[in-house]
Amino acid sequence: MAKRTNSKTKTPRSPRRPRRRNRVDVGPFRHRFGGINVPRETVESVRTPLKSWRGLFKPVAKIGTEEWAEKNIRIPAEYAATAGRYDLRRYPFWREILAAMDDKTTERVVIMAATQIGKTEAIKAAAVAASQTSPAPMMFAGPDKDYVSEKRDQIYAMADATPAIRDKVPRPHNRNYRLIDLGGSVVYLAWSGSPQRLSGKACKRVFCSEIDRWAQTPREGATQKLVAERVKAFALFKIVYESTPT
């Protein structure tokens, strides 16, 4: 008689083999991807640039106006008694004023100071530094056209002497008398008595120099009011008023 077998009886399986790792070390073929052996040199040639690219995705540490100015700005010899690095140790009281350029709660900075204490240098340094730390349209306004033209030449001279932005500013033959191109930002030029120059430009920062000598325009209203209109387009703006006691 034939012996009946139970078809439901499971055949014992052989012990399960351990899974092979994706990475094996077989002579020069060290790495294995998708069943393909890749030479070690090829893997390393790809891994090395990937390590260097990691730094591109790291957030850049933000530097303030005061720190950037003291670290990078150079004073040209033709416009200052002390040429070289912009050193705030000679006039430490300008640190707080430069730091106010980055203070979001400060909208207006009023400076009334004596002459020959670095007042003009601080204004120029603030404009140059702000063009690199927080690029945005700016305006420099003075009492008259001759005064503004002179300061324009001084700001360009400071930019030419500063290695950090020397290559960003236009060459002398490409410069004009309407604005200052600092590479990262444009500084429009204006002066009192000319409502056309004081209006029509939206600026985040406005530097008003020697306001005690400004001419008022009755038809257009106070000159300072025209300046205040320039910053309405920006939620975070800065207006700097600078003058000498009279």
CSV table of C-alpha atoms in Angstrom, one decimal:
chain,number,residue,atom,x,y,z
A,1,MET,CA,0.0,0.0,0.0
A,2,ALA,CA,1.3,3.4,-0.9
A,3,LYS,CA,2.2,5.7,2.0
A,4,ARG,CA,0.1,8.9,2.1
A,5,THR,CA,2.0,12.1,2.6
A,6,ASN,CA,0.7,15.3,4.0
A,7,SER,CA,1.1,18.0,1.4
A,8,LYS,CA,0.8,20.7,4.0
A,9,THR,CA,3.9,19.7,5.7
A,10,LYS,CA,6.6,22.4,5.2
A,11,THR,CA,9.9,21.4,4.0
A,12,PRO,CA,12.6,22.6,6.4
A,13,ARG,CA,14.5,25.6,5.1
A,14,SER,CA,18.2,26.0,5.1
A,15,PRO,CA,19.7,28.6,7.5
A,16,ARG,CA,19.2,32.2,6.2
A,17,ARG,CA,22.3,33.7,4.8
A,18,PRO,CA,23.3,37.1,6.3
A,19,ARG,CA,22.7,40.0,3.9
A,20,ARG,CA,25.7,41.3,2.1
A,21,ARG,CA,26.7,44.8,2.9
A,22,ASN,CA,26.8,47.4,0.2
A,23,ARG,CA,30.3,48.2,1.1
A,24,VAL,CA,32.9,45.6,0.5
A,25,ASP,CA,36.6,45.7,0.4
A,26,VAL,CA,38.0,43.8,-2.5
A,27,GLY,CA,41.4,45.2,-3.4
A,28,PRO,CA,41.0,48.6,-5.2
A,29,PHE,CA,37.2,48.1,-5.5
A,30,ARG,CA,36.2,49.2,-2.0
A,31,HIS,CA,32.7,50.5,-2.6
A,32,ARG,CA,29.7,48.7,-4.1
A,33,PHE,CA,26.7,50.5,-5.4
A,34,GLY,CA,23.8,48.6,-7.0
A,35,GLY,CA,25.9,45.6,-7.7
A,36,ILE,CA,28.7,47.6,-9.4
A,37,ASN,CA,32.1,47.8,-8.0
A,38,VAL,CA,33.4,51.4,-7.9
A,39,PRO,CA,37.2,52.0,-7.7
A,40,ARG,CA,38.3,53.8,-4.5
A,41,GLU,CA,39.9,56.6,-6.4
A,42,THR,CA,36.6,57.4,-8.1
A,43,VAL,CA,34.7,57.6,-4.9
A,44,GLU,CA,37.3,59.8,-3.2
A,45,SER,CA,37.3,62.1,-6.2
A,46,VAL,CA,33.6,62.7,-5.7
A,47,ARG,CA,33.6,62.8,-1.9
A,48,THR,CA,36.4,65.5,-1.7
A,49,PRO,CA,34.5,68.3,-3.5
A,50,LEU,CA,31.3,67.4,-1.7
A,51,LYS,CA,33.0,68.1,1.6
A,52,SER,CA,34.2,71.5,0.3
A,53,TRP,CA,30.7,72.4,-0.9
A,54,ARG,CA,29.2,72.0,2.6
A,55,GLY,CA,30.5,75.4,3.5
A,56,LEU,CA,28.4,77.0,0.7
A,57,PHE,CA,25.2,76.2,2.5
A,58,LYS,CA,26.2,77.5,5.9
A,59,PRO,CA,24.6,80.8,6.9
A,60,VAL,CA,27.0,83.7,6.5
A,61,ALA,CA,27.7,85.5,9.8
A,62,LYS,CA,26.3,89.0,9.6
A,63,ILE,CA,28.7,91.7,10.3
A,64,GLY,CA,27.7,95.2,11.5
A,65,THR,CA,28.4,98.6,10.1
A,66,GLU,CA,30.8,99.5,13.0
A,67,GLU,CA,32.8,96.2,12.7
A,68,TRP,CA,33.0,96.3,8.9
A,69,ALA,CA,34.1,100.0,8.9
A,70,GLU,CA,36.9,99.4,11.4
A,71,LYS,CA,38.1,96.2,9.7
A,72,ASN,CA,38.0,97.2,6.1
A,73,ILE,CA,37.9,101.0,5.5
A,74,ARG,CA,41.1,102.9,4.7
A,75,ILE,CA,41.4,106.7,4.8
A,76,PRO,CA,43.2,108.3,1.8
A,77,ALA,CA,46.0,110.6,2.5
A,78,GLU,CA,44.8,113.4,0.2
A,79,TYR,CA,41.7,114.0,2.3
A,80,ALA,CA,42.7,113.4,5.9
A,81,ALA,CA,45.5,114.2,8.3
A,82,THR,CA,45.8,110.6,9.4
A,83,ALA,CA,45.8,108.2,6.5
A,84,GLY,CA,45.5,104.4,6.8
A,85,ARG,CA,43.1,102.2,8.6
A,86,TYR,CA,39.9,103.7,10.0
A,87,ASP,CA,40.8,103.6,13.7
A,88,LEU,CA,37.9,104.2,16.1
A,89,ARG,CA,40.3,104.2,19.1
A,90,ARG,CA,41.1,107.9,18.3
A,91,TYR,CA,37.4,108.8,18.5
A,92,PRO,CA,35.7,106.0,20.5
A,93,PHE,CA,32.4,108.0,20.8
A,94,TRP,CA,31.7,107.3,17.1
A,95,ARG,CA,31.2,103.6,17.9
A,96,GLU,CA,27.8,104.1,19.4
A,97,ILE,CA,26.7,106.2,16.4
A,98,LEU,CA,27.9,103.6,13.9
A,99,ALA,CA,26.2,100.9,15.9
A,100,ALA,CA,23.0,102.8,15.7
A,101,MET,CA,23.0,102.3,11.9
A,102,ASP,CA,22.1,98.6,12.5
A,103,ASP,CA,19.6,99.3,15.4
A,104,LYS,CA,16.1,98.5,14.1
A,105,THR,CA,14.5,100.6,16.8
A,106,THR,CA,16.4,103.7,15.8
A,107,GLU,CA,15.0,105.7,12.9
A,108,ARG,CA,16.8,109.0,13.2
A,109,VAL,CA,20.3,109.8,14.4
A,110,VAL,CA,21.1,113.5,15.2
A,111,ILE,CA,24.7,114.5,15.5
A,112,MET,CA,25.7,118.0,16.7
A,113,ALA,CA,29.4,118.1,17.1
A,114,ALA,CA,32.4,120.4,16.9
A,115,THR,CA,34.7,120.4,13.9
A,116,GLN,CA,37.9,118.3,13.5
A,117,ILE,CA,36.7,115.4,15.6
A,118,GLY,CA,36.1,112.9,12.7
A,119,LYS,CA,32.4,113.8,12.1
A,120,THR,CA,32.6,113.8,8.3
A,121,GLU,CA,34.8,110.7,8.3
A,122,ALA,CA,32.2,108.8,10.4
A,123,ILE,CA,29.4,109.8,8.0
A,124,LYS,CA,31.4,108.7,4.9
A,125,ALA,CA,32.5,105.5,6.7
A,126,ALA,CA,28.8,104.7,7.6
A,127,ALA,CA,27.7,105.1,4.0
A,128,VAL,CA,30.5,103.0,2.6
A,129,ALA,CA,30.1,100.2,5.2
A,130,ALA,CA,26.3,100.2,4.9
A,131,SER,CA,26.6,99.7,1.1
A,132,GLN,CA,28.3,96.3,1.8
A,133,THR,CA,26.6,95.1,5.0
A,134,SER,CA,23.1,96.0,4.1
A,135,PRO,CA,22.8,97.1,0.4
A,136,ALA,CA,20.0,99.5,-0.3
A,137,PRO,CA,19.5,102.8,-2.1
A,138,MET,CA,20.8,105.8,-0.1
A,139,MET,CA,21.0,109.6,-0.4
A,140,PHE,CA,23.7,112.1,0.7
A,141,ALA,CA,22.4,115.6,1.0
A,142,GLY,CA,24.3,118.8,1.8
A,143,PRO,CA,23.8,122.6,1.8
A,144,ASP,CA,24.8,123.2,-1.8
A,145,LYS,CA,26.0,121.5,-5.0
A,146,ASP,CA,29.7,122.4,-4.5
A,147,TYR,CA,29.7,120.9,-1.0
A,148,VAL,CA,28.0,117.7,-2.2
A,149,SER,CA,30.5,117.4,-5.2
A,150,GLU,CA,33.4,117.7,-2.8
A,151,LYS,CA,32.0,115.0,-0.5
A,152,ARG,CA,31.3,112.8,-3.5
A,153,ASP,CA,35.0,112.9,-4.5
A,154,GLN,CA,36.0,112.1,-0.9
A,155,ILE,CA,33.7,109.1,-0.7
A,156,TYR,CA,35.0,107.8,-4.0
A,157,ALA,CA,38.6,108.3,-2.7
A,158,MET,CA,37.7,106.3,0.4
A,159,ALA,CA,36.3,103.6,-1.7
A,160,ASP,CA,39.4,103.5,-4.0
A,161,ALA,CA,41.6,103.2,-0.9
A,162,THR,CA,39.5,100.4,0.6
A,163,PRO,CA,40.7,97.0,-0.8
A,164,ALA,CA,37.3,95.3,0.0
A,165,ILE,CA,35.3,97.5,-2.5
A,166,ARG,CA,38.1,98.9,-4.7
A,167,ASP,CA,37.2,96.7,-7.6
A,168,LYS,CA,33.4,97.3,-7.3
A,169,VAL,CA,33.3,101.0,-7.9
A,170,PRO,CA,33.4,102.5,-11.4
A,171,ARG,CA,36.5,104.0,-12.9
A,172,PRO,CA,36.9,107.8,-12.7
A,173,HIS,CA,35.9,108.4,-16.3
A,174,ASN,CA,32.6,106.5,-15.7
A,175,ARG,CA,31.5,108.5,-12.7
A,176,ASN,CA,28.9,111.2,-12.7
A,177,TYR,CA,27.6,114.0,-10.5
A,178,ARG,CA,24.1,112.5,-9.9
A,179,LEU,CA,25.1,109.6,-7.7
A,180,ILE,CA,27.8,107.5,-6.1
A,181,ASP,CA,28.1,103.9,-7.2
A,182,LEU,CA,29.5,101.8,-4.4
A,183,GLY,CA,29.0,98.4,-6.0
A,184,GLY,CA,26.5,97.1,-3.5
A,185,SER,CA,24.4,100.3,-3.3
A,186,VAL,CA,23.8,103.6,-5.0
A,187,VAL,CA,24.0,106.9,-3.1
A,188,TYR,CA,22.0,109.6,-4.7
A,189,LEU,CA,23.3,113.2,-4.4
A,190,ALA,CA,21.1,116.1,-3.4
A,191,TRP,CA,21.4,119.5,-1.9
A,192,SER,CA,19.1,122.1,-0.3
A,193,GLY,CA,17.5,124.7,-2.6
A,194,SER,CA,16.9,122.0,-5.2
A,195,PRO,CA,13.6,120.2,-4.6
A,196,GLN,CA,14.0,118.1,-7.7
A,197,ARG,CA,17.1,116.5,-6.3
A,198,LEU,CA,15.6,116.0,-2.8
A,199,SER,CA,12.4,114.4,-4.2
A,200,GLY,CA,11.6,111.5,-6.4
A,201,LYS,CA,14.0,108.9,-5.0
A,202,ALA,CA,13.1,106.2,-2.6
A,203,CYS,CA,16.0,105.6,-0.2
A,204,LYS,CA,16.5,103.4,2.9
A,205,ARG,CA,19.1,105.7,4.4
A,206,VAL,CA,19.5,109.4,4.1
A,207,PHE,CA,22.6,111.3,5.3
A,208,CYS,CA,22.0,115.0,5.8
A,209,SER,CA,25.2,116.9,6.3
A,210,GLU,CA,25.7,120.5,7.7
A,211,ILE,CA,21.9,121.0,8.0
A,212,ASP,CA,22.5,124.3,9.8
A,213,ARG,CA,23.6,125.7,6.5
A,214,TRP,CA,20.7,124.4,4.4
A,215,ALA,CA,18.5,126.8,2.5
A,216,GLN,CA,14.8,126.4,3.0
A,217,THR,CA,12.2,126.3,0.1
A,218,PRO,CA,8.9,127.9,1.3
A,219,ARG,CA,6.9,126.6,-1.7
A,220,GLU,CA,8.0,123.0,-1.2
A,221,GLY,CA,7.9,123.1,2.6
A,222,ALA,CA,10.9,122.6,4.9
A,223,THR,CA,13.8,120.9,3.3
A,224,GLN,CA,14.0,118.4,6.1
A,225,LYS,CA,10.4,117.3,5.4
A,226,LEU,CA,11.3,116.6,1.8
A,227,VAL,CA,14.1,114.4,3.1
A,228,ALA,CA,11.7,112.5,5.4
A,229,GLU,CA,9.5,111.7,2.4
A,230,ARG,CA,12.3,109.7,0.8
A,231,VAL,CA,12.2,106.8,3.3
A,232,LYS,CA,8.4,106.1,3.3
A,233,ALA,CA,8.8,103.1,1.1
A,234,PHE,CA,11.0,101.3,3.7
A,235,ALA,CA,9.7,99.9,7.0
A,236,LEU,CA,13.2,100.0,8.5
A,237,PHE,CA,14.9,103.3,7.5
A,238,LYS,CA,17.5,105.6,8.8
A,239,ILE,CA,17.9,109.4,8.6
A,240,VAL,CA,21.1,110.9,9.9
A,241,TYR,CA,21.2,114.6,10.6
A,242,GLU,CA,24.6,116.2,11.1
A,243,SER,CA,25.6,119.8,11.9
A,244,THR,CA,28.0,122.0,13.7
A,245,PRO,CA,26.9,124.2,16.6
A,246,THR,CA,26.5,127.8,15.6
